PDB file of C-alpha atoms and ligand atoms in Angstrom:
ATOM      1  CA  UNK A   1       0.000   0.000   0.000  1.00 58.00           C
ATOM      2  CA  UNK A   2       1.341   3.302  -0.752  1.00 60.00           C
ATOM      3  CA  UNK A   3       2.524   5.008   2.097  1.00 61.00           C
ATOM      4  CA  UNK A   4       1.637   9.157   2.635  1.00 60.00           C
ATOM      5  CA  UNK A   5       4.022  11.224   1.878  1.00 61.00           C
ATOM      6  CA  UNK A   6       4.847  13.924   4.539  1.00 58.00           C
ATOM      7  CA  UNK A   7       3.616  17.652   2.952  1.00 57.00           C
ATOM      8  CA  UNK A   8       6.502  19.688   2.206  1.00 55.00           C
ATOM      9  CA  UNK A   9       7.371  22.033   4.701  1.00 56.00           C
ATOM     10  CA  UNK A  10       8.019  25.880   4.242  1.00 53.00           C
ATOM     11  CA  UNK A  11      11.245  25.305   6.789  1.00 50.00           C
ATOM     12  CA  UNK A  12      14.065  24.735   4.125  1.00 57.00           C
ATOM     13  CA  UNK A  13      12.417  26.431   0.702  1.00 71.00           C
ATOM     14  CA  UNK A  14      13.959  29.731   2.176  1.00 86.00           C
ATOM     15  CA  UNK A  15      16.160  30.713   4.970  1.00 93.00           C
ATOM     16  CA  UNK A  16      17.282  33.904   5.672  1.00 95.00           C
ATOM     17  CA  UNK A  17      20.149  34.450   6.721  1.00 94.00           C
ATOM     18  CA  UNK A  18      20.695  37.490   9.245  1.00 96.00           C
ATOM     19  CA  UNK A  19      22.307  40.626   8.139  1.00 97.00           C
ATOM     20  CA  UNK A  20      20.210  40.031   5.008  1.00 97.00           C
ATOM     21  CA  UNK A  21      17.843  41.591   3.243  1.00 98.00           C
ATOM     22  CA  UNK A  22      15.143  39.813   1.367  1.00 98.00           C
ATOM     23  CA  UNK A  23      13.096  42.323  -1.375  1.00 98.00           C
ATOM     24  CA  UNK A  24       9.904  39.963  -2.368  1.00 98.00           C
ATOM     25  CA  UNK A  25       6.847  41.259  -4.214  1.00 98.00           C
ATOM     26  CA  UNK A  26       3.877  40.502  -2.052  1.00 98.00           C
ATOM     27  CA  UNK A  27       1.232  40.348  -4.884  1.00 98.00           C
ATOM     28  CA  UNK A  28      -1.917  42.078  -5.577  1.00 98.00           C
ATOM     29  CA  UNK A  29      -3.268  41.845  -2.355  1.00 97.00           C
ATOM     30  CA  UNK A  30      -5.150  38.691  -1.878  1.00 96.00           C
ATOM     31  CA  UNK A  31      -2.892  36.782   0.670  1.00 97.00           C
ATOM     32  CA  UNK A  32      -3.497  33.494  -1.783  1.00 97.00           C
ATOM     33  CA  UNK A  33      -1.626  34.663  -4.222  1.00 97.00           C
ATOM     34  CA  UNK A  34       1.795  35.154  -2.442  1.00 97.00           C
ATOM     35  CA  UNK A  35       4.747  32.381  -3.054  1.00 96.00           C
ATOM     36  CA  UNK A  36       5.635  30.700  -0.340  1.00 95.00           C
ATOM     37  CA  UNK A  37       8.639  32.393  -0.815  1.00 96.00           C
ATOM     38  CA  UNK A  38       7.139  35.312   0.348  1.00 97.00           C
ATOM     39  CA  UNK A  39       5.416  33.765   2.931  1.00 97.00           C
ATOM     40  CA  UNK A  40       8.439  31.704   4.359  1.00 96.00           C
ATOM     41  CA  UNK A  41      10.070  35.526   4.373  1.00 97.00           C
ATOM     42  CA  UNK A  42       7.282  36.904   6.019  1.00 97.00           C
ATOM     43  CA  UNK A  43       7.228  34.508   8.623  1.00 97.00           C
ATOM     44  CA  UNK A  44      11.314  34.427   9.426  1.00 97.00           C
ATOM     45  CA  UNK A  45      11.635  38.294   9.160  1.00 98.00           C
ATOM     46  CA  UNK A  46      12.733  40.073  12.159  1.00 98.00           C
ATOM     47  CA  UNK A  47      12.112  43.526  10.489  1.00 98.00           C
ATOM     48  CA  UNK A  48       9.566  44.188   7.742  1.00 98.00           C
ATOM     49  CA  UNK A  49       9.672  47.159   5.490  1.00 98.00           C
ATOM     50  CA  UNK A  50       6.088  47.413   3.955  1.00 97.00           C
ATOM     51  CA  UNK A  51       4.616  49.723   0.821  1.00 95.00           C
ATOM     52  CA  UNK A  52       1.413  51.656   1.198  1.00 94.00           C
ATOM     53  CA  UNK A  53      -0.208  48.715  -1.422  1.00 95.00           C
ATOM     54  CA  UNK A  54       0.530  45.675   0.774  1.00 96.00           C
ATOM     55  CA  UNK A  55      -2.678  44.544   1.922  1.00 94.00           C
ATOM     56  CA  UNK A  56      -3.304  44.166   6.067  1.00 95.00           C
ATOM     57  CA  UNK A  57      -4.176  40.619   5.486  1.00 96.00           C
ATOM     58  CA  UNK A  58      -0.577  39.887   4.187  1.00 97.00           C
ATOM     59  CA  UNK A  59       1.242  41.697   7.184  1.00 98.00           C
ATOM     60  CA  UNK A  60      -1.187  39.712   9.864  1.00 97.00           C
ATOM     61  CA  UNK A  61       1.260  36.108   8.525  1.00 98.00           C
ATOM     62  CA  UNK A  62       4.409  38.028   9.554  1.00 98.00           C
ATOM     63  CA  UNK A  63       6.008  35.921  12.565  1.00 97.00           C
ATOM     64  CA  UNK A  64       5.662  37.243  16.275  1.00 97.00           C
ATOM     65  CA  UNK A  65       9.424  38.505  16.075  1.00 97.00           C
ATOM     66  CA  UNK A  66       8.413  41.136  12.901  1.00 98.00           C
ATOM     67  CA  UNK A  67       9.094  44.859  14.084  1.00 97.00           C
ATOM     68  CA  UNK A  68       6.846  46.052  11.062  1.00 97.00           C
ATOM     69  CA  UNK A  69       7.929  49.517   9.511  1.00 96.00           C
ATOM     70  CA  UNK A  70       5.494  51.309   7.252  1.00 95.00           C
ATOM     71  CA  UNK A  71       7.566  53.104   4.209  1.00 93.00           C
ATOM     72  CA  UNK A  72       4.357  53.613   1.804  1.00 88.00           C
ATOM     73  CA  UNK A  73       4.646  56.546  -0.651  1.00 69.00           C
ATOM     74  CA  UNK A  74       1.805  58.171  -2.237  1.00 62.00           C
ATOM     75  CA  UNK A  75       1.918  58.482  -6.194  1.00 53.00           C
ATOM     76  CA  UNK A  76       2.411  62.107  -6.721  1.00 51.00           C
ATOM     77  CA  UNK A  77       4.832  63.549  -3.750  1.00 50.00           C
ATOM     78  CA  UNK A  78       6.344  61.367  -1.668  1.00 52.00           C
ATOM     79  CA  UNK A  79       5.836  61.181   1.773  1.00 71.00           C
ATOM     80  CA  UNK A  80       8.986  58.781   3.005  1.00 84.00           C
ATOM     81  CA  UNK A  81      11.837  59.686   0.738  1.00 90.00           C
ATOM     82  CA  UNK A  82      13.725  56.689  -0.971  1.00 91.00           C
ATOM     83  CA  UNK A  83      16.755  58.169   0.670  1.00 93.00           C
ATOM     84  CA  UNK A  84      14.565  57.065   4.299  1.00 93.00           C
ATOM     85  CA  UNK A  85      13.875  53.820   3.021  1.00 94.00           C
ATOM     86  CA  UNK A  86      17.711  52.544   1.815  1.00 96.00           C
ATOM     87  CA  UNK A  87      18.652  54.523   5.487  1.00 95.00           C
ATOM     88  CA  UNK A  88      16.687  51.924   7.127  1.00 96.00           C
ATOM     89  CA  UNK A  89      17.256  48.953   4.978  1.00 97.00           C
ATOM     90  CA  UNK A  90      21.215  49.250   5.478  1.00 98.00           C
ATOM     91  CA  UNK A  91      20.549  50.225   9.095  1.00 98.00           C
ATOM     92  CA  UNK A  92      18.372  46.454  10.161  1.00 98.00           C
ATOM     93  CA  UNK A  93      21.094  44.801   8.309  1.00 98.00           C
ATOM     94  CA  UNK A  94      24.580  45.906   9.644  1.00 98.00           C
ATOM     95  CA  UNK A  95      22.674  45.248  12.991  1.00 98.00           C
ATOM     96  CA  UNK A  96      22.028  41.926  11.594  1.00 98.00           C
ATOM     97  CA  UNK A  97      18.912  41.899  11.296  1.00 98.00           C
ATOM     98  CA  UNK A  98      16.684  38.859   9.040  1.00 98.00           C
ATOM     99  CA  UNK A  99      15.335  42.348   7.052  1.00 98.00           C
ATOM    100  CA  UNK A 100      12.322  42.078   4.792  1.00 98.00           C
ATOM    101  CA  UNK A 101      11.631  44.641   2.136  1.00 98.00           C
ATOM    102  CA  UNK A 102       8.146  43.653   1.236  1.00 98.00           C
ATOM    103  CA  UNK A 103       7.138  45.369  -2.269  1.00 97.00           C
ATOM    104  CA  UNK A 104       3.045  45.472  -3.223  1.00 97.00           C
ATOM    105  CA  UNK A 105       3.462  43.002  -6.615  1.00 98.00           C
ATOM    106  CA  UNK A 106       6.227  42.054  -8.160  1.00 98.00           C
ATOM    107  CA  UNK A 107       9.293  44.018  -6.736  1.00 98.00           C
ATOM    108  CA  UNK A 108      10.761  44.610 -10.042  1.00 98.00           C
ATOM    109  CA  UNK A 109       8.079  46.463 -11.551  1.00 97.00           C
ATOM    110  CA  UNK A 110       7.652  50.299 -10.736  1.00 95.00           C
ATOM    111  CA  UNK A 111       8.646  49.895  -7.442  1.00 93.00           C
ATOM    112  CA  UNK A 112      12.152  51.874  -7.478  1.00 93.00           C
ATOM    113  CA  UNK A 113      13.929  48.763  -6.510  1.00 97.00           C
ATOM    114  CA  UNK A 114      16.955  49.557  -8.194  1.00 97.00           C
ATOM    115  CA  UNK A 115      17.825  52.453  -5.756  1.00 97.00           C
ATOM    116  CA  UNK A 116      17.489  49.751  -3.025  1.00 97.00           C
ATOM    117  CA  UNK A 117      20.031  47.228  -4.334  1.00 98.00           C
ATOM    118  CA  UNK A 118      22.150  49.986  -5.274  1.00 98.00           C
ATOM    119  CA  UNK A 119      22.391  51.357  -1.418  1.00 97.00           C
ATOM    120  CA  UNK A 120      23.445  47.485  -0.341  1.00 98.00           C
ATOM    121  CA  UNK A 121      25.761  47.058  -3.388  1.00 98.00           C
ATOM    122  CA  UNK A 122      27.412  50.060  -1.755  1.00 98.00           C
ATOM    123  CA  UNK A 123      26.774  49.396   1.889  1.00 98.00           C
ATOM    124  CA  UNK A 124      27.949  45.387   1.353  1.00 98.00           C
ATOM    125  CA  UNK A 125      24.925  44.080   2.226  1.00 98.00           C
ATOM    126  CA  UNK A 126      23.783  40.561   0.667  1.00 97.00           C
ATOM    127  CA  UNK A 127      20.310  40.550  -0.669  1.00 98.00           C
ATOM    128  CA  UNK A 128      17.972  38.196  -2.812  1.00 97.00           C
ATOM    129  CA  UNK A 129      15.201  39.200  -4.679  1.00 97.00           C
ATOM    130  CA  UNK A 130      11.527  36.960  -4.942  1.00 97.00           C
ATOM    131  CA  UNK A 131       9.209  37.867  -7.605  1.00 97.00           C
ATOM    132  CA  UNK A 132       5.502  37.994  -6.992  1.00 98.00           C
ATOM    133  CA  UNK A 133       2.206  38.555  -9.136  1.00 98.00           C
ATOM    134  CA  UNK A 134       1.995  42.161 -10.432  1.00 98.00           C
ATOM    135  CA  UNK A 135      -1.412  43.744 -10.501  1.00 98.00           C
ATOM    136  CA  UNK A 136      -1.547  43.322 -14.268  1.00 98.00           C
ATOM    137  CA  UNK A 137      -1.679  39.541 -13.924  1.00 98.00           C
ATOM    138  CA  UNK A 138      -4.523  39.876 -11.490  1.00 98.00           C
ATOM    139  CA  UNK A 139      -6.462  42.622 -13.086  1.00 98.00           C
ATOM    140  CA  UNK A 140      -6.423  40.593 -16.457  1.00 97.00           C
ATOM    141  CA  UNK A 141      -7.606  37.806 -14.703  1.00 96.00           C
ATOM    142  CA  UNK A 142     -10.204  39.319 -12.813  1.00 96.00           C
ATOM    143  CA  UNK A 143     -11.843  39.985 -16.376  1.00 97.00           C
ATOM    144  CA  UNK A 144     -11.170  36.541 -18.171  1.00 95.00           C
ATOM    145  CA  UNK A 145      -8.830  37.994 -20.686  1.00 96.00           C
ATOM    146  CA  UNK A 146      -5.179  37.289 -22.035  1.00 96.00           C
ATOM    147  CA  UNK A 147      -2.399  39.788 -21.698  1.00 97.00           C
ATOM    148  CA  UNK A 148      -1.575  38.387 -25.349  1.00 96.00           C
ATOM    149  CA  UNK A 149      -3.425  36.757 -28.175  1.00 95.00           C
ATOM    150  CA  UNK A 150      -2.543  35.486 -31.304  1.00 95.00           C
ATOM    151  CA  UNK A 151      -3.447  37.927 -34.150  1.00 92.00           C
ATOM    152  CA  UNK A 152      -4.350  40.785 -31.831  1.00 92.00           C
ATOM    153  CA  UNK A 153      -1.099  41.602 -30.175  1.00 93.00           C
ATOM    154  CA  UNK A 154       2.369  39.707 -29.484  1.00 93.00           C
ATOM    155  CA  UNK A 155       3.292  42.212 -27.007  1.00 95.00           C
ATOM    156  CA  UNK A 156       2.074  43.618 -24.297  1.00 97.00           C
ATOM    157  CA  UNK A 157       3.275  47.167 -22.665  1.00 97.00           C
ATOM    158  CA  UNK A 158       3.993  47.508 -18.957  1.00 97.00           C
ATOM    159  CA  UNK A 159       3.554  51.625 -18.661  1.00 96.00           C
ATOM    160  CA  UNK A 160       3.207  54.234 -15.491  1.00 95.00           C
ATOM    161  CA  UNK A 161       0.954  56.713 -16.033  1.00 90.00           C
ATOM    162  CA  UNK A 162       3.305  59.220 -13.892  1.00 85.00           C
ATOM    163  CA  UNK A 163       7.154  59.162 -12.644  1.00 78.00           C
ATOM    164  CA  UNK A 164       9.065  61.366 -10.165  1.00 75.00           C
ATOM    165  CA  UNK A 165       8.931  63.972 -12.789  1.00 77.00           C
ATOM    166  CA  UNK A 166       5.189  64.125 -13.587  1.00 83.00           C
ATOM    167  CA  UNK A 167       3.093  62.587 -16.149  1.00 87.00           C
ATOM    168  CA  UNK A 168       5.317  60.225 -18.093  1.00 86.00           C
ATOM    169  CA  UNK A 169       5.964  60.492 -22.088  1.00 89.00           C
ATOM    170  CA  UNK A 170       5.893  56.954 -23.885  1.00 94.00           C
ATOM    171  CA  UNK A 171       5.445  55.725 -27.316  1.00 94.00           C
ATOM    172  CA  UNK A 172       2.550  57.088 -27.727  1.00 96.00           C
ATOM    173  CA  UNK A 173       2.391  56.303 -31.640  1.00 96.00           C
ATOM    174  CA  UNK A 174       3.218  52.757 -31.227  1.00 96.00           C
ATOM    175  CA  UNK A 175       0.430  53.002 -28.608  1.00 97.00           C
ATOM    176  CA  UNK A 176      -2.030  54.334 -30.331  1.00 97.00           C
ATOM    177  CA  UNK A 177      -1.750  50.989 -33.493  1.00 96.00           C
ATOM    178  CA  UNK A 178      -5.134  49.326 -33.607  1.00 95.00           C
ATOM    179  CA  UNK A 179      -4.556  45.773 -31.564  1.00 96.00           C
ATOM    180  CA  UNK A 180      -2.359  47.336 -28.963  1.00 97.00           C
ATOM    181  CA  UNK A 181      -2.293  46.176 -25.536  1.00 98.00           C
ATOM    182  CA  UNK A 182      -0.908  48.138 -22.301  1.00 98.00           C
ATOM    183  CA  UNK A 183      -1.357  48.052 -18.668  1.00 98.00           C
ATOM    184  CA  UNK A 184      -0.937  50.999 -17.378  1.00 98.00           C
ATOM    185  CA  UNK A 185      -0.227  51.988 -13.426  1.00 97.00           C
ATOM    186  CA  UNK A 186      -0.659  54.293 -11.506  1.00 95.00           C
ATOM    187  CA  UNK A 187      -3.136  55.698 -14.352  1.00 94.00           C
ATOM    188  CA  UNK A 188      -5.626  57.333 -12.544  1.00 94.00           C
ATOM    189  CA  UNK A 189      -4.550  60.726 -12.473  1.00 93.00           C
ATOM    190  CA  UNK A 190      -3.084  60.437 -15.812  1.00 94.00           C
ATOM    191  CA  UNK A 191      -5.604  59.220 -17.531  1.00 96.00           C
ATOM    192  CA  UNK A 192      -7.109  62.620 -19.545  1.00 96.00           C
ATOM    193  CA  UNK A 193      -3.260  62.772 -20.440  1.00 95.00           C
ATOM    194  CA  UNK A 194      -2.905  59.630 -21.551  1.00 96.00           C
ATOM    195  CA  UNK A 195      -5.874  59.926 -23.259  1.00 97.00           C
ATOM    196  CA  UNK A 196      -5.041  63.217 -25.135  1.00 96.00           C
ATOM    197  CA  UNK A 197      -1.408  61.919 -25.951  1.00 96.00           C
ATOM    198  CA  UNK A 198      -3.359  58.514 -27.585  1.00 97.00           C
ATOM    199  CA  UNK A 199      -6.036  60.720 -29.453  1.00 98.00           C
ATOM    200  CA  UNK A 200      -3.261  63.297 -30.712  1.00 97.00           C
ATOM    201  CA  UNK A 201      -1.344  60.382 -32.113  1.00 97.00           C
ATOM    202  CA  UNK A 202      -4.481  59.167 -34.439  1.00 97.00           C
ATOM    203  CA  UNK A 203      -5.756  56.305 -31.799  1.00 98.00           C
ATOM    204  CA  UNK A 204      -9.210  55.462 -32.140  1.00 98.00           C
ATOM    205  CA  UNK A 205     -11.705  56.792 -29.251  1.00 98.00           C
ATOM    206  CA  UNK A 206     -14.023  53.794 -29.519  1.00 98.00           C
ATOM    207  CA  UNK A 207     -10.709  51.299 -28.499  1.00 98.00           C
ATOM    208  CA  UNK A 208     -11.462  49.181 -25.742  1.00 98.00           C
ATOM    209  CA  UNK A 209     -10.449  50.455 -22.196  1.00 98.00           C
ATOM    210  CA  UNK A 210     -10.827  48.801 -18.325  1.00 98.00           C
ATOM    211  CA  UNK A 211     -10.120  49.548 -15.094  1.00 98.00           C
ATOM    212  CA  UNK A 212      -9.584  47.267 -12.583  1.00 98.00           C
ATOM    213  CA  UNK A 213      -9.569  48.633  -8.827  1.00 97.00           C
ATOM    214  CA  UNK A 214      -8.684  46.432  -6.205  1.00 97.00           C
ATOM    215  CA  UNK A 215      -7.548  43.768  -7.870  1.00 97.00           C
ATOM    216  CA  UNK A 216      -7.453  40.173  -6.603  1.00 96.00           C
ATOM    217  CA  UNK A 217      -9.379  41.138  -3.469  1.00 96.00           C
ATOM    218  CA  UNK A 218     -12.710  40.838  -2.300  1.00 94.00           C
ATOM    219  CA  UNK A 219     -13.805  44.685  -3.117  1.00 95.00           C
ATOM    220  CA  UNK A 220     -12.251  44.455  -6.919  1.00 96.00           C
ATOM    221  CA  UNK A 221     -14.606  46.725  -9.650  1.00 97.00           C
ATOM    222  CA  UNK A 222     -14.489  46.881 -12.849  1.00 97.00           C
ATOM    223  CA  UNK A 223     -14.985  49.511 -15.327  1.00 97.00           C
ATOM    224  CA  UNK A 224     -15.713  48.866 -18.913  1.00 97.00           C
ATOM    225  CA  UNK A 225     -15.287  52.168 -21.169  1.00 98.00           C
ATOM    226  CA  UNK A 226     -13.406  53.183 -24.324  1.00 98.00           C
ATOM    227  CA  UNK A 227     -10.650  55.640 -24.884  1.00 98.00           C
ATOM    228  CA  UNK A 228     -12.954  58.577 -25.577  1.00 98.00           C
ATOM    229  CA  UNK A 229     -14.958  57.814 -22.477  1.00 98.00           C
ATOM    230  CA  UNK A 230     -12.342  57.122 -20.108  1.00 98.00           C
ATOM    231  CA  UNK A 231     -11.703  60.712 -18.318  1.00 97.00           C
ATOM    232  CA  UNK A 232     -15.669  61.343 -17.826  1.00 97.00           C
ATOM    233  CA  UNK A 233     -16.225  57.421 -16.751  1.00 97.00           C
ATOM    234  CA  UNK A 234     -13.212  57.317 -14.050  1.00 97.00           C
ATOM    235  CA  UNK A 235     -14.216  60.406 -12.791  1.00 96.00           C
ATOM    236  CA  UNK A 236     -18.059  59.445 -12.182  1.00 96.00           C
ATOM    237  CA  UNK A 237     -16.793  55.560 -10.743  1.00 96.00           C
ATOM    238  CA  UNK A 238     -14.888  57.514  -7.902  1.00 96.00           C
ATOM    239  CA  UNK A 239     -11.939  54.584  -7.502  1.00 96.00           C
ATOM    240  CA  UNK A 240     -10.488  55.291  -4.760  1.00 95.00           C
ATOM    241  CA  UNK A 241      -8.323  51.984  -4.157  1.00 96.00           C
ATOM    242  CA  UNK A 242      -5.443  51.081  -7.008  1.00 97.00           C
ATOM    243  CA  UNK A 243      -6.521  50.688 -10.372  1.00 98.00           C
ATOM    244  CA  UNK A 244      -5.237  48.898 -12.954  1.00 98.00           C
ATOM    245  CA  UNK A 245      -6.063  50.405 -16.441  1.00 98.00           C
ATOM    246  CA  UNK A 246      -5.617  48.274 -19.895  1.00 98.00           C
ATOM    247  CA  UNK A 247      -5.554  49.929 -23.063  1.00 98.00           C
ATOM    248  CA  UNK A 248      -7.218  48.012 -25.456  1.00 98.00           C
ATOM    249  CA  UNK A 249      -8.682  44.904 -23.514  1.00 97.00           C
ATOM    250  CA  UNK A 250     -12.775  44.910 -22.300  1.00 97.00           C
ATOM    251  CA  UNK A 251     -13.625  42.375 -20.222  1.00 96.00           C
ATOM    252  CA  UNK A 252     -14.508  38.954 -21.734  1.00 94.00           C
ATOM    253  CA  UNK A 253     -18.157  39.305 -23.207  1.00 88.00           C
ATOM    254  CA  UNK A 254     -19.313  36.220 -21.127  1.00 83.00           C
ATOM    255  CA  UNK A 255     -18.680  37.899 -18.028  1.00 77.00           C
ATOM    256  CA  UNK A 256     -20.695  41.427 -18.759  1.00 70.00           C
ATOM    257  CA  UNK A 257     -23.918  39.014 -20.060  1.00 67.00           C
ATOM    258  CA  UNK A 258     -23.706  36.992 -16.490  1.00 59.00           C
ATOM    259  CA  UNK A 259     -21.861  39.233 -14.015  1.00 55.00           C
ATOM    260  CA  UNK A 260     -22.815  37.067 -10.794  1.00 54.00           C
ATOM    261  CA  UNK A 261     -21.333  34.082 -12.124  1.00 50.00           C
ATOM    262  CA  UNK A 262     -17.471  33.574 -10.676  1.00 52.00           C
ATOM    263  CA  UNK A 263     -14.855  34.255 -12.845  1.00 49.00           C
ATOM    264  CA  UNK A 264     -13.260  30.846 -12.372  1.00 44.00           C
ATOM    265  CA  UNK A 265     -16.001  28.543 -13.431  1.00 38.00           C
ATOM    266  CA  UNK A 266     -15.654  25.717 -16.224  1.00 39.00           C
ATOM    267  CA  UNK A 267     -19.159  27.390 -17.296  1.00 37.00           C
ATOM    268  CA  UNK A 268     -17.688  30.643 -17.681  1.00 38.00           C
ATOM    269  CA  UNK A 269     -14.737  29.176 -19.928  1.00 37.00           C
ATOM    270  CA  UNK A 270     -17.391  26.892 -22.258  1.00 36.00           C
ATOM    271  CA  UNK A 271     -19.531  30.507 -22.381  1.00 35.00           C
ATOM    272  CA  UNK A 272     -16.125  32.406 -24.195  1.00 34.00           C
TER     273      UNK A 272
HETATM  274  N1  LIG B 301       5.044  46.591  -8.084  1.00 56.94           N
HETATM  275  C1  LIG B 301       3.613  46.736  -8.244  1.00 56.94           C
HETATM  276  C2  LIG B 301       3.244  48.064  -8.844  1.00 56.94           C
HETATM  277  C3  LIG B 301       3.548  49.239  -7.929  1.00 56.94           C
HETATM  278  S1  LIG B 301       3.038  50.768  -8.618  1.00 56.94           S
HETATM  279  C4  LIG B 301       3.066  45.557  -9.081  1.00 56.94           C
HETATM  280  O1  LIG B 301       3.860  44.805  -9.644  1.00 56.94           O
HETATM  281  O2  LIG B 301       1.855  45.388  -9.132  1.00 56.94           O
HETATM  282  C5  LIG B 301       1.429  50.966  -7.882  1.00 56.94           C
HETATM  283  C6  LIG B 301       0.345  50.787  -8.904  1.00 56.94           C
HETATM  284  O3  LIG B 301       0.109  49.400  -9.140  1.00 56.94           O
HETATM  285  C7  LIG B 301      -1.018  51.316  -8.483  1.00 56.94           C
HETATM  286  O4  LIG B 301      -1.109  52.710  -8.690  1.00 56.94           O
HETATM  287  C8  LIG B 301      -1.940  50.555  -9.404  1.00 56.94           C
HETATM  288  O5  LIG B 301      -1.926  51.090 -10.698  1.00 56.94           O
HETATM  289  C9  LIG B 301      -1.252  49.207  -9.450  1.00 56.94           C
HETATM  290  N2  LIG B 301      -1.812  48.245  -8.476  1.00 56.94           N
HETATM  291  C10 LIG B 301      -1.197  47.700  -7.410  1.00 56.94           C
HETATM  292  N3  LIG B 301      -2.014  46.819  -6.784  1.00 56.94           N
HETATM  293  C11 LIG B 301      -3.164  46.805  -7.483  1.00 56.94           C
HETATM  294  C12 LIG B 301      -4.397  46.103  -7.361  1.00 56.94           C
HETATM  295  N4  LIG B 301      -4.611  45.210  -6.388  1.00 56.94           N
HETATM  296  N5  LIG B 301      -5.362  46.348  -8.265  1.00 56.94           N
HETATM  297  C13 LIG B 301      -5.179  47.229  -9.273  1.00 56.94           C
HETATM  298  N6  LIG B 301      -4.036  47.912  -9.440  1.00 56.94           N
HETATM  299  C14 LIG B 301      -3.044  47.713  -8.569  1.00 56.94           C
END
């Protein structure tokens, strides 16, 4: 008879070691979608650096020993400067401190992680990096679509609607090509730019546009418009939580003709 085999434990995946800092993306805010990674981090930390976008239900799994620190920025002005952050990261660590630097996401993506490494490059400090889900991955889930699709687009655009200098400049031609596909963050403010930028380059108004606020968690909306809509609709859906906005996506037709049925259902998929 086949004996059962013990369930892996999280002791052993991932160890940190002290005097180290760990930078892991936590997701998109539903605790379910961290790695265990993550989790094994957030439960070995002995100091926790948190962003503004890491959900309370993630930081109640952080171990008894966490001394939790709350870095969060606001998009537009910061209220903790970077400089504050790497301060404090270097500090835990040369005290030797198990230091997590827990990023809303995935770390890598507009999350000014580069500036962190860069301050333990220089202060000697060892590091490893964990990737998590990025909203994108949850906000095109949440409205049973495909970042890519064969004949439609081959590429997909990761964009931020604003940088430390304002409203950011992209491609906005290449943007504008019927088929395109972007997610754009931190788009909420910028979004009669990025519409004006999109018109001005020839896009067409009645191109597909959603916003996806709260992503992955229990109070997630969704708002279908198109690109000539999008100021005037935003505006009158008041999001206040972060929003994830595609450019050229609409939720999958299925889900706007039943909207009570889960997104996850075998009936939902036989309906697209
Ligand atoms: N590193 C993060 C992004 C940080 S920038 C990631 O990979 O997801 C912050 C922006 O991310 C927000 O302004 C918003 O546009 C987006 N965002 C983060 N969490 C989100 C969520 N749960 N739902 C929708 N958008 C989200």
């Amino acid at each position: 008879m086949p004996q059962p085999t013990a369930a892996p434990t999280l002791a052993g995946r991932m160890c940190m070691q002290s005097g180290q800092v760990v930078f892991a993306g936590s997701g998109p805010g539903d605790p379910d979608l961290l790695t265990l990674k993550a989790l094994a981090a957030l439960q070995q930390a002995e100091v926790i650096l948190f962003d503004r976008l890491v959900s309370p239900e993630i930081l109640e799994l952080a171990g008894p020993q966490a001394i939790l620190e709350n870095v969060g920025k606001e998009g537009f002005g910061a209220q903790v400067s970077q400089q504050h952050i790497c301060n404090r990261l270097i500090t835990h660590a040369q005290a030797g401190k198990r230091v997590l630097r827990l990023k809303s996401g995935d770390a890598t993506l507009f999350g000014r992680l580069d500036e962190e490494l860069s301050a333990c490059d220089a202060a000697g400090v060892r590091y490893q990096i964990v990737p998590g889900i990025t909203a994108a991955s949850a906000a095109v889930a949440g409205i049973g679509q495909s970042l890519t699709q064969r004949g439609r687009n081959s590429s997909v655009r990761y964009l931020t609607g604003h940088d430390t200098q304002g409203f950011a400049d992209h491609d906005w031609q290449a943007l504008a090509r019927p088929g395109e596909v972007a997610a754009i963050y931190m788009g909420k403010k910028s979004a009669r730019f990025v519409q004006g930028r999109l018109l001005m380059h020839g896009a067409n108004p009645a191109t597909a546009v959603t916003v996806v606020e709260n992503a992955s968690r229990t109070n997630q909306r969704v708002l279908e418009t198109t690109l000539g809509q999008l100021p005037a609709d935003l505006a009158e859906a008041r999001f206040d939580g972060p929003a994830l906005t595609f450019l050229g996506l609409a939720p999958r037709a299925s889900l706007t003709a039943l909207p009570d049925l889960p997104v996850q259902t075998d009936l939902k998929m036989e309906l697209a």
